[in-house]
Coordinates of C-alpha atoms in Angstrom, one line a residue:
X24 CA -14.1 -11.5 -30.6
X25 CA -13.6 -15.2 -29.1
X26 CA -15.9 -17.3 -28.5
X27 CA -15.1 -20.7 -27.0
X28 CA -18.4 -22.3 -26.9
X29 CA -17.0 -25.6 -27.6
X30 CA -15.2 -25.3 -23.9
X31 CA -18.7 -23.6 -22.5
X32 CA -20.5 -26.8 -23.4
X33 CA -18.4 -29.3 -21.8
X34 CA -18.6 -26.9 -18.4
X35 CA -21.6 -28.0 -16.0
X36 CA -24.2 -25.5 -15.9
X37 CA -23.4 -22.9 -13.1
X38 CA -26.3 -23.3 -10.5
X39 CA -28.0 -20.7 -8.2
X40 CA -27.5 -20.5 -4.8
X41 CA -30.5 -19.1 -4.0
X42 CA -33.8 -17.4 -5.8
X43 CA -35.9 -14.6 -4.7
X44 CA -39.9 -14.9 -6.5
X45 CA -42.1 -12.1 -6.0
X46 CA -41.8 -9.0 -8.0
X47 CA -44.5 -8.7 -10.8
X48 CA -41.7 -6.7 -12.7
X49 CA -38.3 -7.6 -14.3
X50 CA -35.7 -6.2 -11.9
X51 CA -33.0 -3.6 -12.3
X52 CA -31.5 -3.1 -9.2
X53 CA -30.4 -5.7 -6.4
X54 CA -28.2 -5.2 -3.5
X55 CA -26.4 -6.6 -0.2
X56 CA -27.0 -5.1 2.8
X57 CA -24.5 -5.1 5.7
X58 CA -24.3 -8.5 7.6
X59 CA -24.7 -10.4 4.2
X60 CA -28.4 -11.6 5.6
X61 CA -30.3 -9.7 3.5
X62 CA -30.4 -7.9 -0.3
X63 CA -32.9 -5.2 -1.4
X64 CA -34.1 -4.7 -5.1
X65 CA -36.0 -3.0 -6.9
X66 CA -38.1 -3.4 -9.9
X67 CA -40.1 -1.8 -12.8
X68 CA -43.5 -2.9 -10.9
X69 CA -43.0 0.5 -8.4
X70 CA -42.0 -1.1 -5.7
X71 CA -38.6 -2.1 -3.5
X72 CA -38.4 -5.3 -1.6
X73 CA -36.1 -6.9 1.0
X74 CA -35.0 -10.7 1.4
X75 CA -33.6 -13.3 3.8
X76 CA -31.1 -14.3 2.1
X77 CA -30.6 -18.1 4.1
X78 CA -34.8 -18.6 3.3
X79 CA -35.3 -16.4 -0.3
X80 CA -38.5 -15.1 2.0
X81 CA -39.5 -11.6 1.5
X82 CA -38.7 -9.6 5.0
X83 CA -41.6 -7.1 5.4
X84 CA -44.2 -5.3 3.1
X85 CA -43.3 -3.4 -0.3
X86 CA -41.7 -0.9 -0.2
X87 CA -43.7 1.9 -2.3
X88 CA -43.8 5.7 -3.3
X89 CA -46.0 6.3 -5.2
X90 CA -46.6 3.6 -9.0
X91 CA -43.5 5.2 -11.0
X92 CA -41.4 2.4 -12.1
X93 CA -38.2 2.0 -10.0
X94 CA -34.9 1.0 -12.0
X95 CA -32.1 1.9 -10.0
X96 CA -30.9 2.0 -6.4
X97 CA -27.6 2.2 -4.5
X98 CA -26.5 2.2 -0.8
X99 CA -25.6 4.7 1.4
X100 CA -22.0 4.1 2.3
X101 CA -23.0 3.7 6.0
X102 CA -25.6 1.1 5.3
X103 CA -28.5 2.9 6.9
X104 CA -30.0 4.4 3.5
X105 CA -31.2 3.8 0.0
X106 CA -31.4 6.0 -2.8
X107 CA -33.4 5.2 -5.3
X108 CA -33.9 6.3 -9.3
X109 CA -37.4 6.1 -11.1
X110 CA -39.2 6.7 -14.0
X111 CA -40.8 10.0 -13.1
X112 CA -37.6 11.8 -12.7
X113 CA -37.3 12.0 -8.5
X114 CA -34.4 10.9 -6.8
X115 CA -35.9 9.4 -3.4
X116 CA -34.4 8.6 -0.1
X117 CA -35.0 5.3 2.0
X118 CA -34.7 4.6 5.7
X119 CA -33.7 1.2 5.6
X120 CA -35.1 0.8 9.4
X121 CA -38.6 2.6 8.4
X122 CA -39.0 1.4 5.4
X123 CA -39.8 4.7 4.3
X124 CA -38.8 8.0 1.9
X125 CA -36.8 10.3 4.0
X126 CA -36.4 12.7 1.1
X127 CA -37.9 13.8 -2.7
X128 CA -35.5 15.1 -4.6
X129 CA -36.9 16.6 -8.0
X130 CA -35.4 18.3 -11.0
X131 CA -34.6 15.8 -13.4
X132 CA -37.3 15.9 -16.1
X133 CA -36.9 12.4 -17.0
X134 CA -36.3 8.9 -16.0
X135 CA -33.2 8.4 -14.1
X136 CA -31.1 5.9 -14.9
X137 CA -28.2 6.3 -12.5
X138 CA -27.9 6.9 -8.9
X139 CA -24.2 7.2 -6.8
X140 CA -22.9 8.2 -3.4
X141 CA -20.2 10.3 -3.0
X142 CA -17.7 8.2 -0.4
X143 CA -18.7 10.3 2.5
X144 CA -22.3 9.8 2.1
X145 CA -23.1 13.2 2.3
X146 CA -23.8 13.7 -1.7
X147 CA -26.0 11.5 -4.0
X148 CA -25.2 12.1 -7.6
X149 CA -28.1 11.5 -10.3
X150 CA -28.2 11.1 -14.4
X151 CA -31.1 11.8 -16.6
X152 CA -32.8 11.4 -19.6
X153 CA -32.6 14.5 -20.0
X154 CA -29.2 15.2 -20.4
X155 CA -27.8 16.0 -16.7
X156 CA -26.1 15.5 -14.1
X157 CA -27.4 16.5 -10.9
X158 CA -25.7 16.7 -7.3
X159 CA -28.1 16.6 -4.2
X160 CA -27.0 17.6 -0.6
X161 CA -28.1 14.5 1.4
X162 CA -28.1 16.7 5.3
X163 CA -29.2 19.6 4.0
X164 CA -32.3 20.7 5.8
X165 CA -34.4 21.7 3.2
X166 CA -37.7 20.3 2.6
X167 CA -37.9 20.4 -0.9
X168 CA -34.6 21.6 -3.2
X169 CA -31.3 20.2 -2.2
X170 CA -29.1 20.7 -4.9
X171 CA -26.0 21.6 -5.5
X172 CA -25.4 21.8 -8.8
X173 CA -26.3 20.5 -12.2
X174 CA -24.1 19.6 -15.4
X175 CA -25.4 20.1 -19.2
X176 CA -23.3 17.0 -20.3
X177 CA -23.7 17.2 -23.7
X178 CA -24.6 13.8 -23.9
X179 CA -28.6 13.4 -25.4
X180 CA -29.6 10.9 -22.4
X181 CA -27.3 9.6 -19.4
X182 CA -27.5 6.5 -18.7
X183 CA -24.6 6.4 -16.3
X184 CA -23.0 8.6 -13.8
X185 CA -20.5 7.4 -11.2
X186 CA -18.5 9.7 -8.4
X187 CA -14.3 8.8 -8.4
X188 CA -13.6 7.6 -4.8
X189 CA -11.7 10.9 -3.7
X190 CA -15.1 12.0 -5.4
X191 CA -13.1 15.1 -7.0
X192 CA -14.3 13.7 -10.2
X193 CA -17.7 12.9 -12.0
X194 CA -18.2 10.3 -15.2
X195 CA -20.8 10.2 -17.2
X196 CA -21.6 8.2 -19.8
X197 CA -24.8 7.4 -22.1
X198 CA -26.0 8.0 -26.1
X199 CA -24.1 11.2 -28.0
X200 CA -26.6 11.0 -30.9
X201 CA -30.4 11.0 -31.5
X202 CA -31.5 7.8 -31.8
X203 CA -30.3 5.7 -34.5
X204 CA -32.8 5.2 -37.5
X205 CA -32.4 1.2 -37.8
X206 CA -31.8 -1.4 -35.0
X207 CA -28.3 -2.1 -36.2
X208 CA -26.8 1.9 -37.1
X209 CA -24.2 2.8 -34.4
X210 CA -22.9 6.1 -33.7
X211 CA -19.9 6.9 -31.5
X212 CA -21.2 8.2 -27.9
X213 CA -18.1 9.3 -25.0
X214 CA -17.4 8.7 -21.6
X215 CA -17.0 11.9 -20.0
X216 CA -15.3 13.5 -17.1
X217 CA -15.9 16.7 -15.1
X218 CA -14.4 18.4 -11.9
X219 CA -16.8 18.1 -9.1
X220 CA -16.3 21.2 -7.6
X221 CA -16.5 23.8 -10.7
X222 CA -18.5 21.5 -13.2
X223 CA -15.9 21.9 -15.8
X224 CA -15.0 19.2 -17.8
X225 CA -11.6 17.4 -17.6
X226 CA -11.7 14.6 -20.6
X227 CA -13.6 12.9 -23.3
X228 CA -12.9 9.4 -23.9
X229 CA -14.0 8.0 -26.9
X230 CA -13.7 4.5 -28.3
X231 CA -17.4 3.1 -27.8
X232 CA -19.5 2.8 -30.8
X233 CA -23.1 2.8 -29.1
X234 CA -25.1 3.9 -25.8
X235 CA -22.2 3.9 -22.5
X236 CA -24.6 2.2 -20.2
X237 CA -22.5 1.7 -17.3
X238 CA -19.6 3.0 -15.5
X239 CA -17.6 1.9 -12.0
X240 CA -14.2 3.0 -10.1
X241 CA -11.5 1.1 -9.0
X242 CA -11.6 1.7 -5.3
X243 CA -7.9 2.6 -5.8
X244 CA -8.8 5.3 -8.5
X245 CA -6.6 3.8 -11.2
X246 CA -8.8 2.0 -13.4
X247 CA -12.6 3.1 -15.0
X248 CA -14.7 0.5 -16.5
X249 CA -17.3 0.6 -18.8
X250 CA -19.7 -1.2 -20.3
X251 CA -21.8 -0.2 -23.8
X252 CA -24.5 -1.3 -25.9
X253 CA -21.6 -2.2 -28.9
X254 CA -21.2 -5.5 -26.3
X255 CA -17.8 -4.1 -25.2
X256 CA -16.6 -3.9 -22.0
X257 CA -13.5 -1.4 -21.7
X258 CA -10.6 -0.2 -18.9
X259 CA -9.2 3.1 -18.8
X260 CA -6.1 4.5 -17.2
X261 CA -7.6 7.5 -15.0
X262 CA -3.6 9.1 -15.1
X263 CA -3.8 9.6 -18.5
X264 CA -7.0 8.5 -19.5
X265 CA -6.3 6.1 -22.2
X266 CA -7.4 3.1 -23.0
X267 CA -5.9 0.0 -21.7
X268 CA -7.9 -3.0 -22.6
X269 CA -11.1 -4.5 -24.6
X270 CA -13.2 -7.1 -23.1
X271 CA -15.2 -9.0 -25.7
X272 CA -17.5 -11.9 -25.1
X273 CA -20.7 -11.2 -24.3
X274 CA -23.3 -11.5 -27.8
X275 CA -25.8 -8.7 -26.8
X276 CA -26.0 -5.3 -25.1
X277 CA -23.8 -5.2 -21.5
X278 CA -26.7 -3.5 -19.3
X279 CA -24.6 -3.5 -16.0
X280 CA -21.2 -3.9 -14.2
X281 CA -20.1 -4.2 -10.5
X282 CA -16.2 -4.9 -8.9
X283 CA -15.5 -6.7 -6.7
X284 CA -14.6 -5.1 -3.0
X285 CA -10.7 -6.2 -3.5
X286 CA -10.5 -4.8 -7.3
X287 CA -10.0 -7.8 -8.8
X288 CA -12.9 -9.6 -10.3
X289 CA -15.3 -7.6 -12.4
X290 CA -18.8 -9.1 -13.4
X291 CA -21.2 -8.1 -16.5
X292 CA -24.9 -8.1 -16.7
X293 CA -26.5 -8.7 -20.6
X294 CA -29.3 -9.0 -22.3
X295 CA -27.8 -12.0 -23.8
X296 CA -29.9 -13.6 -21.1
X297 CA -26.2 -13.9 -19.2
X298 CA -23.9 -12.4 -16.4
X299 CA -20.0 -12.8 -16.5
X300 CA -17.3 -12.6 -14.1
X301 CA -13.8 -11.4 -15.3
X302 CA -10.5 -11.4 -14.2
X303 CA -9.3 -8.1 -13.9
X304 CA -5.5 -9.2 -13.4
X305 CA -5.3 -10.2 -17.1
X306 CA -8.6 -9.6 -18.8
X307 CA -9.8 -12.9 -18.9
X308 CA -13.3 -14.0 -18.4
X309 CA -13.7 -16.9 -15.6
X310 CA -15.4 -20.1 -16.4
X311 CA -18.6 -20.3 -18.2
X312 CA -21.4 -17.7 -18.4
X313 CA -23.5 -17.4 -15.9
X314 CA -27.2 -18.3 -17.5
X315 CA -30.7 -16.8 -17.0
X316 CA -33.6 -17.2 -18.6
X317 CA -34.2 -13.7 -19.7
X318 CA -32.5 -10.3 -20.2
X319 CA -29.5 -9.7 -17.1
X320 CA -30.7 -6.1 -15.8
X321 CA -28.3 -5.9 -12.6
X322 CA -25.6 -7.3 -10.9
X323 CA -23.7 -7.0 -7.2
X324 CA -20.9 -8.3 -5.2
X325 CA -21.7 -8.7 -1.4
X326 CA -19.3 -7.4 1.5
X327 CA -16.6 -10.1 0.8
X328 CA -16.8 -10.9 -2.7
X329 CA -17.6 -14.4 -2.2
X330 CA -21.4 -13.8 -3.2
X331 CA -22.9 -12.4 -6.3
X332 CA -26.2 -11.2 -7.1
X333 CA -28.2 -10.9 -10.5
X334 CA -31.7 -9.2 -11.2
X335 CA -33.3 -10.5 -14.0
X336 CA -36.5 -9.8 -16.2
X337 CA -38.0 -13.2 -15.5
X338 CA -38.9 -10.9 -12.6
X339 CA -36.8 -13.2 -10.4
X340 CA -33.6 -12.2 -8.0
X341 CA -30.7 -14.8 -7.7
X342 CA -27.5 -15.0 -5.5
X343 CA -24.3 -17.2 -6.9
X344 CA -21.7 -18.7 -4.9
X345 CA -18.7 -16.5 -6.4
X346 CA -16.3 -18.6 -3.7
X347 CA -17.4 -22.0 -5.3
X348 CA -17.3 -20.8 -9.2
X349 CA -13.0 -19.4 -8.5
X350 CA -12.6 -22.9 -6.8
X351 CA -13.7 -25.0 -10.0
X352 CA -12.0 -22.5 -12.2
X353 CA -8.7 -23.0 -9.8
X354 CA -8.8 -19.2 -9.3
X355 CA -9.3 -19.5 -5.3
X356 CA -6.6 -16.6 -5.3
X357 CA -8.7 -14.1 -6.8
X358 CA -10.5 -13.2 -3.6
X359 CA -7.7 -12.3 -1.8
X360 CA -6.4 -9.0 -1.9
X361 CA -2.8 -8.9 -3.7
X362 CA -2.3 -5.7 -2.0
X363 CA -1.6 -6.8 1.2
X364 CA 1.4 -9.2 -0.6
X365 CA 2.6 -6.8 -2.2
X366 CA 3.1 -3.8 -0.2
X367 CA 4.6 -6.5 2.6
X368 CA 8.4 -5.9 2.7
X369 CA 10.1 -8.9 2.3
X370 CA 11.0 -10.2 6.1
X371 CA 15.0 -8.9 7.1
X372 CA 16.5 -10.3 10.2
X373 CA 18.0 -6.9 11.6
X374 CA 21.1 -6.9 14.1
X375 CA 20.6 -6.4 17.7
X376 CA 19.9 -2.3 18.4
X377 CA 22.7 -2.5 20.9
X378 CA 25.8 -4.0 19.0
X379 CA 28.8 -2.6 19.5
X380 CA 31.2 -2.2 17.0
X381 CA 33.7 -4.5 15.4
X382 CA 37.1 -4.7 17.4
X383 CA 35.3 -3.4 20.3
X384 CA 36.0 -6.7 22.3
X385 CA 39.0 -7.2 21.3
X386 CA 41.5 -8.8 24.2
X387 CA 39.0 -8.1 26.5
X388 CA 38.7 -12.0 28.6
X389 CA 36.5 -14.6 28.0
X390 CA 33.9 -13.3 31.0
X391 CA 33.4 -10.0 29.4
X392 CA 32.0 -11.0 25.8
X393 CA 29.2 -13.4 24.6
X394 CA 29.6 -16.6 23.6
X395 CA 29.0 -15.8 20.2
X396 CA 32.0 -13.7 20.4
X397 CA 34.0 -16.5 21.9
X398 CA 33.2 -19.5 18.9
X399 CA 33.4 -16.5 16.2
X400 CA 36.5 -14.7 17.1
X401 CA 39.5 -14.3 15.1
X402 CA 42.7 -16.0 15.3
X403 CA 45.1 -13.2 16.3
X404 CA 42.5 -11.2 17.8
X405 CA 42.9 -12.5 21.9
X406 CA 45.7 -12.6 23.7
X407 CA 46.8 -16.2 23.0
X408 CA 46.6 -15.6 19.6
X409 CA 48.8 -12.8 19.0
X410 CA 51.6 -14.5 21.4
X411 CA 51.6 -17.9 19.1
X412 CA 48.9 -16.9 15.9
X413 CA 49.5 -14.4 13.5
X414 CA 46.2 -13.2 11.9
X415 CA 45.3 -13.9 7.8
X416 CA 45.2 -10.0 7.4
X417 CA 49.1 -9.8 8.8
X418 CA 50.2 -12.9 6.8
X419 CA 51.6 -10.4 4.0
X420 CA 53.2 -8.1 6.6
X421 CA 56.9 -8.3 7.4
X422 CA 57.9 -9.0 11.0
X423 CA 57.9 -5.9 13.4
X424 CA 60.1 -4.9 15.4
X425 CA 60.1 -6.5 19.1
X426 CA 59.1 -3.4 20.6
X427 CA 55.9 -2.9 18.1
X428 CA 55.0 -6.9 19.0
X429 CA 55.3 -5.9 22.6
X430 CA 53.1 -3.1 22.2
X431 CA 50.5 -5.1 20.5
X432 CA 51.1 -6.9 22.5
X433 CA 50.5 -4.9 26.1
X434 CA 47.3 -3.0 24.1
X435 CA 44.5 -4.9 25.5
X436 CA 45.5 -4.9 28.8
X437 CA 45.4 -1.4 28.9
X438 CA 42.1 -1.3 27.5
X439 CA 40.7 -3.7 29.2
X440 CA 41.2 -1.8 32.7
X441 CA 38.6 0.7 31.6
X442 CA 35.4 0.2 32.9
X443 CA 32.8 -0.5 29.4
X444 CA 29.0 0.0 29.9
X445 CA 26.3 0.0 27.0
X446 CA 24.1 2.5 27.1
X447 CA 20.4 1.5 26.0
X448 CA 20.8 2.6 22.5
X449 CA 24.9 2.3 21.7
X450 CA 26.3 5.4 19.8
X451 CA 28.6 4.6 16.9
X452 CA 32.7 4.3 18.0
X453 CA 35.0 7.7 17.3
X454 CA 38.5 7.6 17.8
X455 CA 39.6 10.6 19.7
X456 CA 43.4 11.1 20.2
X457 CA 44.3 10.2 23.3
X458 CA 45.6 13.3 25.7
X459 CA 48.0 12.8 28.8
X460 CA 46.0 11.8 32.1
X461 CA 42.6 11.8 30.0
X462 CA 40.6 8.3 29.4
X463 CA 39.9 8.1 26.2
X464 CA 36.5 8.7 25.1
X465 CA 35.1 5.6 23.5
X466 CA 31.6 6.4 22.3
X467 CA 30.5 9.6 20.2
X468 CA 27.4 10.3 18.0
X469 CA 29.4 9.9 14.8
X470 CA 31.8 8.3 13.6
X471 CA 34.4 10.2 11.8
X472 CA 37.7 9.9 10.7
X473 CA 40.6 10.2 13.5
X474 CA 42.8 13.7 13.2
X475 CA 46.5 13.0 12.9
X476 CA 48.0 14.1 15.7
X477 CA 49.8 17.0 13.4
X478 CA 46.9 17.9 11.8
X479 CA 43.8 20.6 12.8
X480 CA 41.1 18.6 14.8
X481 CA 38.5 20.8 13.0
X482 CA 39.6 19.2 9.6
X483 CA 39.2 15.7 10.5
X484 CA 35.6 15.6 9.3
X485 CA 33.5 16.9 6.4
X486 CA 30.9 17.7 8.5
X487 CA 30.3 19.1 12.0
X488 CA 29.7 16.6 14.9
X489 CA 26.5 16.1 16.6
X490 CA 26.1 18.0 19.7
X491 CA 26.1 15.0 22.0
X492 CA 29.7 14.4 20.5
X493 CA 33.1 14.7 22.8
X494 CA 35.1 16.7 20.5
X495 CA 39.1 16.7 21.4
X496 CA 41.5 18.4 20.2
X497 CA 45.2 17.7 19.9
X498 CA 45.9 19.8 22.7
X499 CA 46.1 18.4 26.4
X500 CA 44.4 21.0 27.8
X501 CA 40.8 20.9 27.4
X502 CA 38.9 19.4 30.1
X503 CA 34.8 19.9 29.5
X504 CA 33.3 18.6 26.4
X505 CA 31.7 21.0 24.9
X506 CA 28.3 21.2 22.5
X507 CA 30.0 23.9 20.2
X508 CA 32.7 23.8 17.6
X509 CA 35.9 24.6 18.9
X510 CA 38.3 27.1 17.5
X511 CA 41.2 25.4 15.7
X512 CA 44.7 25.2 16.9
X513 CA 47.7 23.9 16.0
X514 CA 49.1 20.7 17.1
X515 CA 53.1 21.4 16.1
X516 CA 54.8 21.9 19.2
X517 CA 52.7 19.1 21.4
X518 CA 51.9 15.9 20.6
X519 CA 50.4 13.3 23.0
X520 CA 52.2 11.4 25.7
X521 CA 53.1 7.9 24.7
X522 CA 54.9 6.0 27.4
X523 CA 57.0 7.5 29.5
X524 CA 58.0 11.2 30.1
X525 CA 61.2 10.4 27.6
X526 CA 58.4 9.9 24.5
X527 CA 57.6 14.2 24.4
X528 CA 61.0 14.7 23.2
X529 CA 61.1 12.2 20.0
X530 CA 61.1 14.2 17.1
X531 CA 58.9 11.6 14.9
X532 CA 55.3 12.0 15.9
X533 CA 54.3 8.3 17.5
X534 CA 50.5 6.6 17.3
X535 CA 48.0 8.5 19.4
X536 CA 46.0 5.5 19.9
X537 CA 49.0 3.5 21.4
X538 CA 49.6 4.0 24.9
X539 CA 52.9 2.1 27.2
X540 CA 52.1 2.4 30.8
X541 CA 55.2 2.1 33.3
X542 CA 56.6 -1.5 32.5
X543 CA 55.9 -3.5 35.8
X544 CA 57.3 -6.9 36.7
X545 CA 54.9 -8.9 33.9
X546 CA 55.4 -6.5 31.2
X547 CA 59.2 -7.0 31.7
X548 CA 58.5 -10.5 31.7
X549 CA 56.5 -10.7 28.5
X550 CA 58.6 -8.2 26.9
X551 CA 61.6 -10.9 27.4
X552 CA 59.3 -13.4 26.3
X553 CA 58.9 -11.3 22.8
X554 CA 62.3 -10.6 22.3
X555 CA 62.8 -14.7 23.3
X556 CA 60.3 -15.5 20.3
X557 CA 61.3 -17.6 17.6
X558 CA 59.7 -15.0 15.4
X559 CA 62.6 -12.7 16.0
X560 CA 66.0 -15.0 15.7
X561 CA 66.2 -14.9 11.9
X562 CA 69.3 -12.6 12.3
X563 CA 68.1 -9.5 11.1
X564 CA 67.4 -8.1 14.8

């Protein structure tokens, strides 16, 4: 156990930010109510009380059923009710507007200790004295026994029970053993969990060597903290329930916990006349501890985190500035919620939805394509730059044959006669092979692989296409698209026109994607150009 009082004592004194006088009790419950203008506690002298918190003033009368004393209370997850726990065993329900008991729940045969509401708000769970766990129905309509069912925990007295926020799961936690014979004997008591539903129970955790005297959730389920009269403070992993770290500072019996709304900051309530706040992240306790001057009953974060508040048996209610305490410690961070970082994916720029494919441009003139297009495009790529440029990719090729640089040549002025149009969403580019007096189809749903023009235009892909696909196959004499798979058939004796009529007779299959229309005045002047070029006079053509 550390103990750096050395560093306490340096550390000014952490002031209140406001005190609430009035209760002729000490205090063991205190809690925010929505709009962070008020808190409600309760206290051993019977009665529950509300406060301004700007003014410390009491709002109202007493609230008061009855002289039992009250020592635990807890807020309806709609902030509209109270439950409350006292010393005569009944579980009572508050309308915060009245002021008044709604309902009297009774069964327990001793003091409760522990009151919870299940996330809904439609079920208040109870612990006792005596040994139980009780479940009431909060709409039933029943006058005077609503509940649902009650667990023999085993444990001698529960001092702590606590629903899991999917509320499939109870915990309860309090003494094992009789009582001990001298102030100092210890015995090991267990935090236990049950199914809600069937009563059964799931786990025992053991590891605490006195009374379990308070237990809270994660709001995320992960993580269940609790706190013991052996001055421990412990985490446990709710996926395999085992333990997964010790807190250890506090001199004196841990009376209370309460998380923080984001999951992050835990504080402690002791009789060793202190509260704490911890850092959950790594265990560490924040600044100094927060002093009283008596025995730490209760304590409670408000809506935000940024307020705490403390109950205390000097009778006496406190709020402290949680916002200003992080900000001296230089732990501002804590109060924000590290979810929200984390599950942010990291910010991508994404490409325009409707790019077209590399290549797609290519040849086409200046007034057809971007800008973009026009700074970034490749030498060899327009027009100019295959008659004088030879691309880096073709720098290792040997020179073709005047007829290929022709065709090349002649390729995107063939394309660029087609008429392009981008649809709102542009499909993927297919390469069909190109039939006699059809225009080739330039957009499918997938791309695949192009079918040699030899080859079965069913095998071309390992997987069917989409039905919005055009599907071609080498033959020339399909005219409709169709949204079925087409019988195979073989490609042998035809193969696609490629320039003129003279092309169907060559024996060597030529490119399906090239295409030579009838040679008019400028392609015989360009194809004289090529043959001109200085590219070809090295004497080997």
């Amino acid at each position: 156990m550390t103990s750096p009082n050395s560093k306490e004592k340096e550390t000014p004194a952490i002031t209140h930010r406001q005190k609430f006088e009035g209760h002729t009790g000490g205090i063991w419950g205190a809690i925010h109510l929505p709009g962070g203008q008020r808190i409600i506690t309760c206290s051993v002298d019977g009665s529950l009380r509300v406060w301004n918190v700007k003014s410390g003033k009491q709002i109202g009368d007493d609230w008061k059923d009855g002289d039992s004393e009250v020592v635990t209370i807890a807020l309806s997850p709609d902030g509209k009710k109270v439950v409350s726990g006292s010393h005569d065993g009944a579980v009572r329900l508050w309308d915060i507007d009245t002021c008044k008991v709604v309902k009297k729940w009774t069964g327990h045969t001793e003091t409760v200790w522990s009151v919870c509401w299940s996330r809904d708000g439609r079920r208040v769970l109870s612990g006792s004295e005596d040994g139980t766990a009780r479940q009431w129905e909060v709409e039933s309509r029943e006058k005077i026994e609503n509940i649902i069912a009650s667990i023999e925990t085993g444990h001698k007295q529960v001092y702590a029970v606590v629903y899991s926020p999917d509320t499939t799961l109870i915990a309860t936690g309090g003494r094992d053993e009789p009582r001990p014979d001298g102030p100092r004997a210890r015995h090991e008591s267990t935090i236990k969990i049950w199914d809600t539903k069937t009563g059964k129970l799931v786990a025992t955790l053991k590891g605490h060597t006195s009374i379990v005297s308070c237990l809270a959730w994660t709001k995320d389920g992960k993580t269940l903290v609790s706190g013991s009269y052996d001055r421990s403070i412990k985490t446990w992993n709710t996926t395999n329930w085992q333990q997964t770290a010790v807190l250890v500072e506090h001199t004196s019996v841990i009376y209370a916990i309460a998380i923080s709304p984001n999951d992050r900051i835990l504080a402690s309530a002791s009789f060793d006349k202190t509260a704490r706040l911890w850092n959950l992240d790594n265990g560490q306790p924040i600044s100094s501890p927060i002093q009283h001057a008596d025995e730490v009953n209760c304590v409670s974060f408000s809506a935000g985190g940024k307020q705490l508040a403390t109950g205390c048996d000097d009778k006496n209610a406190y709020i402290w500035d949680v916002a200003a305490i992080l900000r001296e410690a230089g732990l501002d961070d804590l109060l924000l919620d590290p979810k929200v970082n984390a599950t942010r994916p990291p910010i991508q720029v994404h490409p325009p939805v409707n790019r077209v494919p590399q290549g797609f441009f290519d040849g086409v003139p200046p007034s057809h394509s971007s800008a973009r297009s026009r700074l970034s495009t490749p030498p060899g790529t327009t027009f100019l730059g295959r008659l004088f440029g030879q691309s880096p990719s073709d720098a290792h090729k040997s020179p073709s044959s005047p007829l290929e640089w022709a065709r090349n040549l002649l390729k995107p002025w063939r394309q660029s006669g087609e008429q392009i149009e981008l649809q709102g969403r542009s499909p993927a580019v297919v390469e069909v092979p190109y039939a006699k007096g059809k225009r080739r189809n330039a957009s499918a749903g997938e791309r695949r692989k192009r079918p040699l023009p030899w080859q079965n235009a069913a095998a071309s892909s390992s997987r069917p296409p989409k039905p919005n696909a055009t599907q071609q196959s080498g033959t020339a004499t399909q005219t409709q698209p169709s949204l079925q798979p087409q019988p195979a058939t073989s490609n042998s004796s035809t193969t696609p026109a490629v320039g003129d009529n003279a092309a169907a007779t060559s024996s060597t299959p030529s490119r399906p994607d090239v295409v030579l229309i009838q040679a008019g005045l400028w392609a015989r002047f360009w194809l004289f150009i090529g043959c001109l070029s200085p590219e070809h006079q090295d004497g080997r053509h």
